[in-house]
Coordinates of N, CA and C in Angstrom, one line a residue:
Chain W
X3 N 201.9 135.1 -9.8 CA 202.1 133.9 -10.5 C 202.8 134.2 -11.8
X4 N 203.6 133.4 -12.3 CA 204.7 133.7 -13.9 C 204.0 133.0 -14.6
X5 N 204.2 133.6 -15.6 CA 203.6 133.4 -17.0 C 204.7 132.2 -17.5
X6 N 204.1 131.5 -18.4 CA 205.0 130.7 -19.0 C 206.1 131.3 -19.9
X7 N 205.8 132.8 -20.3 CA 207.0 133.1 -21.3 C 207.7 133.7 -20.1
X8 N 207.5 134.6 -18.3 CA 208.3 134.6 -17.9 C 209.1 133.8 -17.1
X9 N 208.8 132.5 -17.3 CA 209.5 131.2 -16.7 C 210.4 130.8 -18.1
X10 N 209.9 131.4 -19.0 CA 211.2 130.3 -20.2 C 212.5 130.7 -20.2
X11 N 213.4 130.4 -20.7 CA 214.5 130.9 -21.1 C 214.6 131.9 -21.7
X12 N 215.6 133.0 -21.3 CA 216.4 134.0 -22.1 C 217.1 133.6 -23.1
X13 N 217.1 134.0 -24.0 CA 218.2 133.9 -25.1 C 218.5 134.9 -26.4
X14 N 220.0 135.1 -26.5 CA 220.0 136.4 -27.4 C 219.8 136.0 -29.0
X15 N 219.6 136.5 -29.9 CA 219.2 136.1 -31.1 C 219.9 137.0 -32.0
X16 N 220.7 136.6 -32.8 CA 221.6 137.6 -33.6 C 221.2 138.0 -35.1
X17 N 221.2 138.7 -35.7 CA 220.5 139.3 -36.9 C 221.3 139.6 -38.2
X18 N 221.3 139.0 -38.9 CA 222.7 138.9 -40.2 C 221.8 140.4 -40.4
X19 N 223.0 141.4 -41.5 CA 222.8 142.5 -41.5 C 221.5 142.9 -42.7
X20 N 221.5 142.2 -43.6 CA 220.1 142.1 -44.7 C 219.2 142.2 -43.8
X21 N 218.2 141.5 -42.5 CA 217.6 141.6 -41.9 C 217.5 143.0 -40.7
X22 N 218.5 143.7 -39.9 CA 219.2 144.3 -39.2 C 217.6 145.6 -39.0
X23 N 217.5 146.0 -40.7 CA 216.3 147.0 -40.8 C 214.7 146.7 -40.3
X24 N 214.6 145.2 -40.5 CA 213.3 144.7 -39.6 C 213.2 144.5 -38.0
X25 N 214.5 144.7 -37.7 CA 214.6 144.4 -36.0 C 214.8 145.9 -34.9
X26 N 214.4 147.1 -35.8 CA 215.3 147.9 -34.9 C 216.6 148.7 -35.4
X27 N 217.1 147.8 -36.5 CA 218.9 148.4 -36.4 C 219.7 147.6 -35.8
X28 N 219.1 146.8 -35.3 CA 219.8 146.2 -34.1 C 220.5 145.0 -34.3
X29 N 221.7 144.8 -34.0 CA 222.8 143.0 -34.4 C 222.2 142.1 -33.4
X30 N 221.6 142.3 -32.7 CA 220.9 141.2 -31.6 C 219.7 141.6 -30.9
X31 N 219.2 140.3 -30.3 CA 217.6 140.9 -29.8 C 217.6 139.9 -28.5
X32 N 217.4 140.1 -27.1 CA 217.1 138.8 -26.4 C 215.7 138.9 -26.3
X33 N 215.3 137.5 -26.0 CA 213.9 136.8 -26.5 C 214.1 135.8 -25.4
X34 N 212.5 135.2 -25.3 CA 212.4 134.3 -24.6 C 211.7 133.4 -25.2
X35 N 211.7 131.6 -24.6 CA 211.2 131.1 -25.4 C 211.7 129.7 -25.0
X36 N 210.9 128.6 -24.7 CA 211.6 127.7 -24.5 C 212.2 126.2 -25.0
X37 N 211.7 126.6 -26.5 CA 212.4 125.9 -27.7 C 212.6 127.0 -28.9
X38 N 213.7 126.1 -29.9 CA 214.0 127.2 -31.1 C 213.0 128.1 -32.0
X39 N 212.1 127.0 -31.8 CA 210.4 127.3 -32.7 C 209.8 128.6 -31.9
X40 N 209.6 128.6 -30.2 CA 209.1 129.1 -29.6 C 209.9 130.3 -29.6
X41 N 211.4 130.2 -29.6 CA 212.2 131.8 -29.8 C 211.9 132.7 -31.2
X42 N 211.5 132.0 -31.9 CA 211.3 132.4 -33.8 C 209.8 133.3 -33.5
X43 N 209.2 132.6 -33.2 CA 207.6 133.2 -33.0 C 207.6 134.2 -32.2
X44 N 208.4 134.0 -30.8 CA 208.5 135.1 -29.7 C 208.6 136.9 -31.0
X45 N 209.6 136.6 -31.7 CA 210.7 137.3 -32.3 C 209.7 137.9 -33.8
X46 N 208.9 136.9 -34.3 CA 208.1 137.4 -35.4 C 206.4 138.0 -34.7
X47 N 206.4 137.7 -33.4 CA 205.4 139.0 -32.7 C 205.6 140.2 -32.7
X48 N 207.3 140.0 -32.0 CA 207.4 141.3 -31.8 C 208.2 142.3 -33.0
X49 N 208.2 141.7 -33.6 CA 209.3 142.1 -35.2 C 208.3 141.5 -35.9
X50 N 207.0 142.1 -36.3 CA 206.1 141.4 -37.5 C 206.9 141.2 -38.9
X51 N 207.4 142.4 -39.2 CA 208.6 142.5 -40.6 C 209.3 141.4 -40.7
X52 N 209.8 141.3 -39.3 CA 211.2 140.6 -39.6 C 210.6 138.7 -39.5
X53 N 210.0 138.4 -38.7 CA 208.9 137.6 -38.6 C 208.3 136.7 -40.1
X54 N 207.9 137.7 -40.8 CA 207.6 137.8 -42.2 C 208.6 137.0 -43.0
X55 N 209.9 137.7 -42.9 CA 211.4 137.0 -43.4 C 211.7 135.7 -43.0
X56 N 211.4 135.4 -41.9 CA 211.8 134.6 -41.5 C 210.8 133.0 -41.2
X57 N 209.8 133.2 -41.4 CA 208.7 132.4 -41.0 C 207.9 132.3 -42.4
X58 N 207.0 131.2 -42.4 CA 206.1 131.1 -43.4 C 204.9 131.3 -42.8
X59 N 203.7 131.3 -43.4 CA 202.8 132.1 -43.0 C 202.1 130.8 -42.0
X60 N 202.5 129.4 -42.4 CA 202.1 128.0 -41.0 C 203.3 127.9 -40.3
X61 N 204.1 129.1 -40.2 CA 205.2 129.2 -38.9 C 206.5 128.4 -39.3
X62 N 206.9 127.7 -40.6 CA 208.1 127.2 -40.8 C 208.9 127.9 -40.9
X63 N 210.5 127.6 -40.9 CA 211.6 128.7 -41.3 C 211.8 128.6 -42.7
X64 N 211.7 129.7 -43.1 CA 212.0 129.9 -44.7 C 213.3 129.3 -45.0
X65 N 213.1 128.7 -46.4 CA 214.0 127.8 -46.9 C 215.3 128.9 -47.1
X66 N 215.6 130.2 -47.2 CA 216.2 130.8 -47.4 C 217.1 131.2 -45.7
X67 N 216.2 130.6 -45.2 CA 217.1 130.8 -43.6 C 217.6 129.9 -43.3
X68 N 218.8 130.2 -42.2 CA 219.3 129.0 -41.5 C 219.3 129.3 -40.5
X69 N 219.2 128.8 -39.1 CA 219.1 129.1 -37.7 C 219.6 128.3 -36.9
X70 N 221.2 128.8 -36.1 CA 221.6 127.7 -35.8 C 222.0 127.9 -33.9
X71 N 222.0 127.3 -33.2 CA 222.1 127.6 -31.8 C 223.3 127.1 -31.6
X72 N 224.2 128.2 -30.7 CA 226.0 128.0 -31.0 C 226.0 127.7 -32.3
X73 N 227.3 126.9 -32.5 CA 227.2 126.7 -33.8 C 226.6 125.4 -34.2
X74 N 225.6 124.8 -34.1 CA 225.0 123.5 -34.4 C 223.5 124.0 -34.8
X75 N 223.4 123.7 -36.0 CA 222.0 124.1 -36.6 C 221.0 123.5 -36.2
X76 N 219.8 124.0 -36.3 CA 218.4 124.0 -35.5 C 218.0 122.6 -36.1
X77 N 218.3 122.1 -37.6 CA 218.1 120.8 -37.9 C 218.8 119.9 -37.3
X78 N 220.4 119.9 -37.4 CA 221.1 119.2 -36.6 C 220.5 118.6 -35.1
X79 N 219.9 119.6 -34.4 CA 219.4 119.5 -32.9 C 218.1 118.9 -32.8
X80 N 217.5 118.6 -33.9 CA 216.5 117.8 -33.7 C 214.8 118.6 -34.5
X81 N 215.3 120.1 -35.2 CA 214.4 120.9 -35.6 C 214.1 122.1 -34.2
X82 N 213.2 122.6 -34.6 CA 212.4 123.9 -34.1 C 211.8 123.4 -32.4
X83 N 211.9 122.3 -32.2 CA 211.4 121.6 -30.9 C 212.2 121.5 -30.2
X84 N 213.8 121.6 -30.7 CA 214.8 121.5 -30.3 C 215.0 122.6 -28.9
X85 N 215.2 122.0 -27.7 CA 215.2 123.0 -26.2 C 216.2 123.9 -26.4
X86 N 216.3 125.4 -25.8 CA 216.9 126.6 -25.8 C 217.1 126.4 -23.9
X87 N 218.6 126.9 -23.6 CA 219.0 127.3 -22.4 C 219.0 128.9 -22.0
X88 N 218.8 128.8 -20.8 CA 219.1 130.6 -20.7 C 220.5 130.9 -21.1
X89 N 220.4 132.2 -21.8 CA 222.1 132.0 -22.2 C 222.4 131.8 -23.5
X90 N 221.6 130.8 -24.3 CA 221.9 130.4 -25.8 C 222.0 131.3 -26.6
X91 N 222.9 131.0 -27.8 CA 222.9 132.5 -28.2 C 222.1 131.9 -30.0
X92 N 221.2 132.4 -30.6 CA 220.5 132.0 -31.9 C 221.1 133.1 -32.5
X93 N 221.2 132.2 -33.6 CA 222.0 133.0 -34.7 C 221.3 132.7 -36.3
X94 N 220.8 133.9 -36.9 CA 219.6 133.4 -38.0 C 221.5 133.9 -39.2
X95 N 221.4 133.0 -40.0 CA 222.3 133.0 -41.0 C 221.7 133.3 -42.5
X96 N 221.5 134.4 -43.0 CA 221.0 134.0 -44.4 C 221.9 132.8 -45.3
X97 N 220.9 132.3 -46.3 CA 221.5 131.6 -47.5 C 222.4 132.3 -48.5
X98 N 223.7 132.2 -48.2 CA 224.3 133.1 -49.5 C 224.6 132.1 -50.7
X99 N 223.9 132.4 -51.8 CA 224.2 131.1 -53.1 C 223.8 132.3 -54.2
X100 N 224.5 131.7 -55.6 CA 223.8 132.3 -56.5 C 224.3 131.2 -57.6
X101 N 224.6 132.3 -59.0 CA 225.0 131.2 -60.0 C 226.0 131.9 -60.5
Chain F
X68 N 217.5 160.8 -65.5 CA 218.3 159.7 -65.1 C 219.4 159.7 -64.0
X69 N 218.9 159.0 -62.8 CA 220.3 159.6 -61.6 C 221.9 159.0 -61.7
X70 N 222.6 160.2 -61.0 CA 224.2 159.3 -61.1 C 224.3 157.9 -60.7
X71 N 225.1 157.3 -61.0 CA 225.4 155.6 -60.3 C 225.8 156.2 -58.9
X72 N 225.2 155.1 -57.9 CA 225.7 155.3 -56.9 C 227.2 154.3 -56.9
X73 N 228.4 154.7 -56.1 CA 229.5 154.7 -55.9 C 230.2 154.0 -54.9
X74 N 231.0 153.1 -55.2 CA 231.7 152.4 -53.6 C 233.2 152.3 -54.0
X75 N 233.9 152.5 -53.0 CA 235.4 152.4 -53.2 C 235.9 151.1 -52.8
X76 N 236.5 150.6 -54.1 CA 236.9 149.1 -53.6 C 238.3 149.1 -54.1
X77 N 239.1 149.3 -52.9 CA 240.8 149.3 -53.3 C 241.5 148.1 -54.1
X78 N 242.3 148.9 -54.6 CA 243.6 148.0 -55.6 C 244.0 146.7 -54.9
X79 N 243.7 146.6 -53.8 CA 244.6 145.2 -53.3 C 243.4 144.2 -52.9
X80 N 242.6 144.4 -53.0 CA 241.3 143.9 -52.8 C 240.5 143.5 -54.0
X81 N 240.5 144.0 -55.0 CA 240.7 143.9 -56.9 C 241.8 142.6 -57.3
X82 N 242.9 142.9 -56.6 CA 243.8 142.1 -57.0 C 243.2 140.6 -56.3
X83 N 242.8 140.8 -55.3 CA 242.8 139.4 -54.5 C 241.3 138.8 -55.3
X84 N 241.0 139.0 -55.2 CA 239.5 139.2 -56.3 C 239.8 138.2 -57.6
X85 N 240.4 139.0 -58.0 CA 240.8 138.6 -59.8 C 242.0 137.1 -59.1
X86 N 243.0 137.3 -58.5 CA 243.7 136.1 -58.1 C 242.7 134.8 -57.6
X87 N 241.8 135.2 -56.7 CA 241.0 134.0 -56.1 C 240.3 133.2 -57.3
X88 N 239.4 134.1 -58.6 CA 238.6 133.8 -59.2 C 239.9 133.2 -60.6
X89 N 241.0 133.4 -60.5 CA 241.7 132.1 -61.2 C 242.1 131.2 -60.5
X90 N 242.5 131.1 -59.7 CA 242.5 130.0 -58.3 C 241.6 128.8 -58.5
X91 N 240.3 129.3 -58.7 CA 239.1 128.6 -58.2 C 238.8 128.3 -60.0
X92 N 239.4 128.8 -60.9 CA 238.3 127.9 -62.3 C 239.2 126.8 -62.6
X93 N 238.2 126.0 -63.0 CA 237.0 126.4 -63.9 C 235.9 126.7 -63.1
X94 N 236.0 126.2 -61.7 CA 234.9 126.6 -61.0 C 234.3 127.8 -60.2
X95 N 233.5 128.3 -59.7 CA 233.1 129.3 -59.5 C 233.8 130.3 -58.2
X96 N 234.1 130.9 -57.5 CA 235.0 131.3 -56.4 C 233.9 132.2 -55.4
X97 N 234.3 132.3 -54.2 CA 233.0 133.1 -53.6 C 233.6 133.4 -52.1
X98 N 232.7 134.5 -51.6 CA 233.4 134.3 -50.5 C 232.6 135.9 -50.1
X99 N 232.8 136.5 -48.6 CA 232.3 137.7 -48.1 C 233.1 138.8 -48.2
X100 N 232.9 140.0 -48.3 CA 233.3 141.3 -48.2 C 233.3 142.1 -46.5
X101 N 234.0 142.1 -46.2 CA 234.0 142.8 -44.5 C 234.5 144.1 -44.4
X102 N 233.8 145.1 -43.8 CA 234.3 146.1 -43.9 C 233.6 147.1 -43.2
X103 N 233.8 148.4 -43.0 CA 232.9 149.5 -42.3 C 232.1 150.2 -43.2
X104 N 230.6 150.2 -42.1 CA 230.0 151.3 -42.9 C 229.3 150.7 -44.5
X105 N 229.5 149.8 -44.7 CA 229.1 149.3 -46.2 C 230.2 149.4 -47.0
X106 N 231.5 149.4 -46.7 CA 232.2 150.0 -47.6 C 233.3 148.5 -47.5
X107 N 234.0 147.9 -48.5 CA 234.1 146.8 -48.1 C 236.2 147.4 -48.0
X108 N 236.8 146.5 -46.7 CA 237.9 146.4 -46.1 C 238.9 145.6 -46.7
X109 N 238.1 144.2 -46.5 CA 238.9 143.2 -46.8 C 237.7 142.1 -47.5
X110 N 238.3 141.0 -48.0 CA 238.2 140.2 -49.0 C 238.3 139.0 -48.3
X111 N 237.7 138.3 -48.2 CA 237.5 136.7 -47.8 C 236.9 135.6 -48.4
X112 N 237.7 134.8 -48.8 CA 237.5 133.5 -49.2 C 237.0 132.7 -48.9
X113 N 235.7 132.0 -49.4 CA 235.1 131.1 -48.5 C 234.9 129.8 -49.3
X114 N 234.9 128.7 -48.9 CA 234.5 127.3 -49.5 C 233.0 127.6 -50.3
X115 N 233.4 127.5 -51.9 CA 232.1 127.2 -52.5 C 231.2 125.8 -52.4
X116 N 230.1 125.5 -51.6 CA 229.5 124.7 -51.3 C 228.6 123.7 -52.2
X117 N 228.7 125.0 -53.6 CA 227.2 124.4 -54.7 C 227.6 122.8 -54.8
X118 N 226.3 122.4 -55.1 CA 226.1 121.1 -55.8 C 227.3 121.0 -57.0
X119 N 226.7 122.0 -57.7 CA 227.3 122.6 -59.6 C 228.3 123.9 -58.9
X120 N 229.4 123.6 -59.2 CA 230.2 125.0 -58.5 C 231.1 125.2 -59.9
X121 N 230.7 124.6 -60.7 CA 230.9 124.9 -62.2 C 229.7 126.2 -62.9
X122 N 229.1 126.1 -62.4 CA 227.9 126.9 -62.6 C 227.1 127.8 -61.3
X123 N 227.3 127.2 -60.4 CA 227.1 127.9 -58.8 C 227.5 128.4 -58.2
X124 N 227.7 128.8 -56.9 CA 228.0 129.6 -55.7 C 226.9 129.3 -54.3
X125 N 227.5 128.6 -53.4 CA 227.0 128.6 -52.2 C 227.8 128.7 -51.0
X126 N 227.8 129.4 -50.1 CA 228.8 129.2 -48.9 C 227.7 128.6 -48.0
X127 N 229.0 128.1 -46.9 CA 228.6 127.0 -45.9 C 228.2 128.1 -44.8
X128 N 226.8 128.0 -44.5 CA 226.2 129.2 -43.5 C 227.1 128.8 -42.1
X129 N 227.6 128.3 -42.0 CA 228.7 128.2 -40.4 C 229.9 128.9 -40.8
X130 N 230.3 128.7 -41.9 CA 231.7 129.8 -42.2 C 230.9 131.0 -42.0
X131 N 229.8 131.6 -42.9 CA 229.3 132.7 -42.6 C 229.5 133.2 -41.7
X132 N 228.9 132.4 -40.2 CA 228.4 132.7 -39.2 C 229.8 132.9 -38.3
X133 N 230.3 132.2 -38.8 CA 232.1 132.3 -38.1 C 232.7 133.9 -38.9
X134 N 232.7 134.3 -40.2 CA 233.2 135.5 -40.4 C 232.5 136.9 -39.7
X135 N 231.2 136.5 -40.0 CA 230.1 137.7 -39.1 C 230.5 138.0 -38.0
X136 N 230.5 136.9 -37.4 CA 231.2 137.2 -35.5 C 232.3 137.8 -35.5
X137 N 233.4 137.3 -36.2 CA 234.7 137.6 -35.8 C 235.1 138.8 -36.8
X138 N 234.1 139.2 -37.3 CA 234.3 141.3 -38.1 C 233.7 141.9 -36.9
X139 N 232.3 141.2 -36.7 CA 231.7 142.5 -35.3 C 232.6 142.5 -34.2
X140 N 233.3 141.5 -33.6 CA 234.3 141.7 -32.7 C 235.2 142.7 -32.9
X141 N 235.4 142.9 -34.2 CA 237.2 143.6 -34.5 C 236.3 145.2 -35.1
X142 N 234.9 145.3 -34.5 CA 234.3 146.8 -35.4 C 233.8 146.6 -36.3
X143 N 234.0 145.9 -36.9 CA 233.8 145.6 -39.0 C 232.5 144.9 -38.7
X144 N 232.0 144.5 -40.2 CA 230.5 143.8 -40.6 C 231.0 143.3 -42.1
X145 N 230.0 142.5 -41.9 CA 229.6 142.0 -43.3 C 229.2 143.3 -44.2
X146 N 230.5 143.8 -45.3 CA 229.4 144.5 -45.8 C 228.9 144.0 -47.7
X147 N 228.8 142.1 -48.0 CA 228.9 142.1 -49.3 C 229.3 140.8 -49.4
X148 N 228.9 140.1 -50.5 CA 229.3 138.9 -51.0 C 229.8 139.4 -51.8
X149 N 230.8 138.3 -52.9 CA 231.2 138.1 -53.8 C 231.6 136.8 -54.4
X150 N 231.2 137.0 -55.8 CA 231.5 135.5 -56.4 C 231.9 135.8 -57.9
X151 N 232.6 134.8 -58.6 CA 233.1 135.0 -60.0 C 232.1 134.1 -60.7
X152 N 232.3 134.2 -62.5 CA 231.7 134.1 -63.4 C 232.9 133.4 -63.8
X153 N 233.4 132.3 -64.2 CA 234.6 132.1 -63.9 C 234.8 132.2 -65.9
X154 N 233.8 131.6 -66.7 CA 233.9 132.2 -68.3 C 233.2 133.4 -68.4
X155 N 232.6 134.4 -68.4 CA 231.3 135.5 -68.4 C 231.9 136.6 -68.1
X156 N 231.1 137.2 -67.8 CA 230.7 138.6 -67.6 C 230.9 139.1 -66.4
X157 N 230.9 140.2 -65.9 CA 230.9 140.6 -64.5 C 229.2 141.1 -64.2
X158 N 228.2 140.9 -64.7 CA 226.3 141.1 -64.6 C 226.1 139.9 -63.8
X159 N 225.2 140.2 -62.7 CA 224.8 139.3 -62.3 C 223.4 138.3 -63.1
X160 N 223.4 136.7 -62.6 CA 222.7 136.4 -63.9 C 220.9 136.5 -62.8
X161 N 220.1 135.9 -63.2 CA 218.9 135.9 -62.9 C 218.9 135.1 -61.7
X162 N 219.0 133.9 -61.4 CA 220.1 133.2 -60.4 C 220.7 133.8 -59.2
X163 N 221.5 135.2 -59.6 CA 222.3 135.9 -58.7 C 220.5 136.8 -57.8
X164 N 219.9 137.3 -59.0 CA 219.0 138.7 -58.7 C 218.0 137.7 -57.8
X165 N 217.8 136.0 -58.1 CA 216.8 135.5 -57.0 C 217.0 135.5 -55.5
X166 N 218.7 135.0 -55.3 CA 219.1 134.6 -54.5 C 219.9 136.0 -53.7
X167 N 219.2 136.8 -54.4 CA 220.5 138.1 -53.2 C 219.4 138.9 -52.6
X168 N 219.7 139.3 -51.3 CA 219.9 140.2 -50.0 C 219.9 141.3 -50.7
X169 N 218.9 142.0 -50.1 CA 218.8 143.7 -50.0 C 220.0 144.4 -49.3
X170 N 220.6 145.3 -49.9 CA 221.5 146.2 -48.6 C 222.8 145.4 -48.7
X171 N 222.7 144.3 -49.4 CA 224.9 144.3 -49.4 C 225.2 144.8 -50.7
X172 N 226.2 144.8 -50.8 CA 226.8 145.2 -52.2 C 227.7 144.2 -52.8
X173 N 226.7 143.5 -53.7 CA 227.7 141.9 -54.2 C 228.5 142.7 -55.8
X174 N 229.6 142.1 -55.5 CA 230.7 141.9 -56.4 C 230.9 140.7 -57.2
X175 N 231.2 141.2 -58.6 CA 231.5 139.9 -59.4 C 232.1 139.8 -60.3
X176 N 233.5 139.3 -60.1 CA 234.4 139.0 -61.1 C 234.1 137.7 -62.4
X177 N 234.4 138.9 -63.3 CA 233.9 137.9 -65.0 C 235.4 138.1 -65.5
X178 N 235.6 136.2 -65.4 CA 237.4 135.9 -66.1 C 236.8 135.7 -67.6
X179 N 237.6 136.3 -68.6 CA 237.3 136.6 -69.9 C 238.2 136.2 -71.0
X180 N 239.3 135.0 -70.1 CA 240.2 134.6 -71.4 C 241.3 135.5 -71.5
X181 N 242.3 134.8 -71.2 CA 243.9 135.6 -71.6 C 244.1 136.1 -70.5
X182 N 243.6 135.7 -69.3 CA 244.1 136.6 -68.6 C 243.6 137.8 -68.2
X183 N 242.3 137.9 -68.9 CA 241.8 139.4 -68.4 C 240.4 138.7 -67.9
X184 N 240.4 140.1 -66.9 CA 239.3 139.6 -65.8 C 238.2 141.5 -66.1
X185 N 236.8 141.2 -65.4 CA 236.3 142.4 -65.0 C 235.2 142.2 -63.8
X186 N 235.4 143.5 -62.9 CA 234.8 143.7 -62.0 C 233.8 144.6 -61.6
X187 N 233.0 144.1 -61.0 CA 231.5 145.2 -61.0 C 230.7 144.8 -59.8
X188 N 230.1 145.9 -59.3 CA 229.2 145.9 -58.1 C 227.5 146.1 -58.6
X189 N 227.1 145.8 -57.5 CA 225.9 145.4 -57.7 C 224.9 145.5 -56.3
X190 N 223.6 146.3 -56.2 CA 222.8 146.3 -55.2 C 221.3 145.7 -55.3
X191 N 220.7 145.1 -54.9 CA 219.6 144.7 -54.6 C 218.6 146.2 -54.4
X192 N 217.9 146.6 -55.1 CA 217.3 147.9 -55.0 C 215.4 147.5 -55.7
X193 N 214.7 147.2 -54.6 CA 213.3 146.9 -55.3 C 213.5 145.8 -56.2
X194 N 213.7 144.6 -55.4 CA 214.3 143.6 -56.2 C 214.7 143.2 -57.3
X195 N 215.7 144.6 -57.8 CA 216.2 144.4 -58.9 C 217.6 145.0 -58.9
X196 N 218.6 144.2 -59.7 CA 219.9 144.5 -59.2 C 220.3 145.8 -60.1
X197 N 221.1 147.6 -59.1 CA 221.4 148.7 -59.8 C 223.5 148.5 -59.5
X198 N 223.5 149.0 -60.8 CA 225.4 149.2 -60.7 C 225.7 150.0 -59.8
X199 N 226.4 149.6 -58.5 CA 227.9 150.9 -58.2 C 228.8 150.4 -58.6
X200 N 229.5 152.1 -59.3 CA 230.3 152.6 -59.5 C 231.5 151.7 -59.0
X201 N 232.2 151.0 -58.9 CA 233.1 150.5 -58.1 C 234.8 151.5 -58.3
X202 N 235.3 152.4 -57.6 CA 236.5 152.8 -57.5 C 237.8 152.2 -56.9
X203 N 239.0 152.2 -57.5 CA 239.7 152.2 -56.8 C 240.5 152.6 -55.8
X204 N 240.2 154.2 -55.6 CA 240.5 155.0 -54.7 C 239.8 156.0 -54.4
X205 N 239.3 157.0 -53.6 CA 238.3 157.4 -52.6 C 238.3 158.4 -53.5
X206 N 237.1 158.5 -54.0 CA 236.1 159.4 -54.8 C 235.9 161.0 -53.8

């Protein structure tokens, strides 16, 4: 019998390079998961560090992130509830601003 | 007390630098650094997004995500923001040290009246920002 995370969607998840040192080294990660919320958590289990960066400690995305699937942000789609296809590619953007 | 660490940032990349950040005043100018290895290649201009871009700097995370892709395609990365001071200094202010990323090397052009500009690097190091050295030819 499959597990619900081996029935979810595949999807690759890409790593702006500030982050790169919490994942491995690595410019991408595939994950499973079968909403955007459920890809983030998958990804902050297995990457506690990077997890950390990206998540608040009641599982929100940090205001300093942006996460967007193709190019259409996770807000745009409806938030973190928002469904993931096998295939999608997530892309965490940091905030670049200053003064 | 250790040496500054060092990055080489070519004459034509200085030039585009200093050109963009009179371009863009009174308002602020900004945009990514792409290049190998941490070392920055080329210069890119990106739409300042702030609310206050008289006093701010924000880029549009979709342009980001549009330059990111299309350097790792061609080999290259993100290696660096940059933004101007468009009256100031080339120091980043308190503002810059909240809002910056460990591990790139931000640049920042301080236009200073008459025509003269200055440039300086800058690293996120234990969240506090240390000078490199910025060169214009390979140390």
């Amino acid at each position: 019998m499959q597990s619900n995370r081996e029935r979810a969607p595949r999807v690759t998840v890409r790593i702006p390079p500030p982050l790169r040192p919490h994942a491995g080294d690595q410019p991408s990660l595939s994950v499973t998961g079968a909403t955007v919320g459920e890809v983030l958590a998958c990804l902050a289990r297995d990457y506690p560090d990077l997890g950390q960066r990206l998540l608040t400690p009641e599982g929100r995305v940090r205001p300093y992130v942006n996460v967007f699937v193709g190019e259409q942000s996770m807000t745009a789609r409806g938030g973190p509830e928002s469904a993931v296809a096998d295939g999608d590619v997530i892309a965490i953007i940091p905030a670049v601003a200053g003064g | 007390m250790g040496r500054m660490a060092e990055m080489r940032l070519p004459s034509p990349l200085r030039r585009a630098l200093a050109q963009h950040a009179r371009d863009a005043w009174p308002e602020e100018a900004c945009g990514l650094l792409v290049g190998v290895g941490g070392a920055p290649r080329e210069v890119v201009r990106l739409a300042n997004v702030a609310g206050d871009p008289l006093r701010r700097y924000a880029l549009d995370p979709l342009e980001y995500m549009r330059v990111e892709h299309a350097a790792e395609r061609r080999g290259l990365g993100v290696a660096g923001v940059w933004h101007s001071h468009p009256d100031g200094g080339a120091e980043p202010s308190e503002t810059d040290r909240r809002a910056a990323w460990p591990g790139w090397l931000y640049v920042i052009v301080g236009l200073q009246g008459e025509g003269q500009h200055c440039i300086r690097g800058w690293r996120l190091v234990a969240n506090e920002f240390v000078e490199e050295e910025l060169h214009a030819e390979q140390s």
